[in-house]
Amino acid sequence: MRFDVLAEPARRRILDLLLERPRAVGELTELLGLSQPGTSKHLRVLRDAGLVAVRKDAQRRWYELRPEPLAEIDAWLTPYRRLWSRRLDALERHLDTMEDT
């Protein structure tokens, strides 16, 4: 997975919208406030990265989220989550001692 694909805020927003349900290009364009070519460019990058799939229905193209690549990212992040969790637990303990004083 190339993380630069996810670095673009518009692409993350597209993934958020597709998490809800599959959507047509026109609907995504409207929700994002982008031009149709701009939306299509982001969708092409996401499709090339394997994060979305497209299916044709007459003249419309429907995009949907592919969960498998996201599961790979989640698995990669698991050890880092433990690190964050320990640090957040330590912060919580520190804040609890501050409340007692």
C-alpha angles and dihedrals in degrees: 000000000000109000092202086074089062094041092079110089094213090056092049088050090052090052090049091052093046090050087069095050143314113292139193121243092249093054092049090049091053095046093047096044090228131128117266092248090050092051091046091051092054091045091052091053091049091047092049089051090052094242096118136032126210130211128186121231108181104297096345129086117212120203124204135180119259107212098195098080090046090053088055090053090047091052091049091051095050097093090047091052089059089053092050091045093054091049093048090049089052091049091050091051090049092050091048090055090050091055091053093058 
